[in-house]
Phi, psi and omega in degrees: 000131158306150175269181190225050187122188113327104214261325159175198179221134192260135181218122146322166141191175212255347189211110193282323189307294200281346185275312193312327208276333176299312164286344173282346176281345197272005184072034190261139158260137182305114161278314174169126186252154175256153201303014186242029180077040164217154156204180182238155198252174154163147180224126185034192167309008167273164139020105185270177200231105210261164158191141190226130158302131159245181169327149153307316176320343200234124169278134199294129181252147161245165195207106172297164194204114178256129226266143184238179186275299152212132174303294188349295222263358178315155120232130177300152143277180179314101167108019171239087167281128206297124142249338201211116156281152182333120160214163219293165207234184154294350190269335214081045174215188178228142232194123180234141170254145181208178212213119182294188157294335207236015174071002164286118174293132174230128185268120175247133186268114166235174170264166173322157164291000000 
């Protein structure tokens, strides 16, 4: 089985307030934020936009997140290394890290069982 897109894009920032807000000028709408400095974004039928505050300590990352279907039926194909199999997440999903040719990591989403 295959991924099927892009499922959304995950991002840090050093400020939740001031990221929602640069993006809601940009015309993403609040889906909903939570009591910890994070919400999810979303603008029409794309890819929703996740964003979490962290530490000044910490730089702020993005990171894409590609959506699978059912985690069970994944199998990597050729030149895609397994570093983390699907395991269930806090959010309610389940989440596999895999790894390109050129050493970039990547997140695949599927739902909760």
């Amino acid at each position: 089985m295959s991924t099927e897109g892009i499922e959304a894009v995950f991002l840090t920032t050093h400020n939740w307030g001031r990221t929602a807000g640069f993006f809601q000028s940009l015309g993403y709408r609040l889906d909903f934020e939570t009591d910890h400095a994070s919400g999810q974004l979303r603008n029409g039928d794309g890819p929703y936009l996740f964003v979490a505050e962290v530490p000044e300590s910490e730089q702020p990352q993005a990171r894409i997140v590609l959506k699978v279907p059912d985690a069970d039926a994944f199998r990597p194909g050729p030149g895609v290394e397994l570093l983390t199999p699907f395991e269930d997440t806090h959010y309610g999903t389940r989440e596999a890290t895999v790894r390109d040719p050129d050493g970039r990591e990547w997140t695949l989403q599927a739902p909760a069982k």
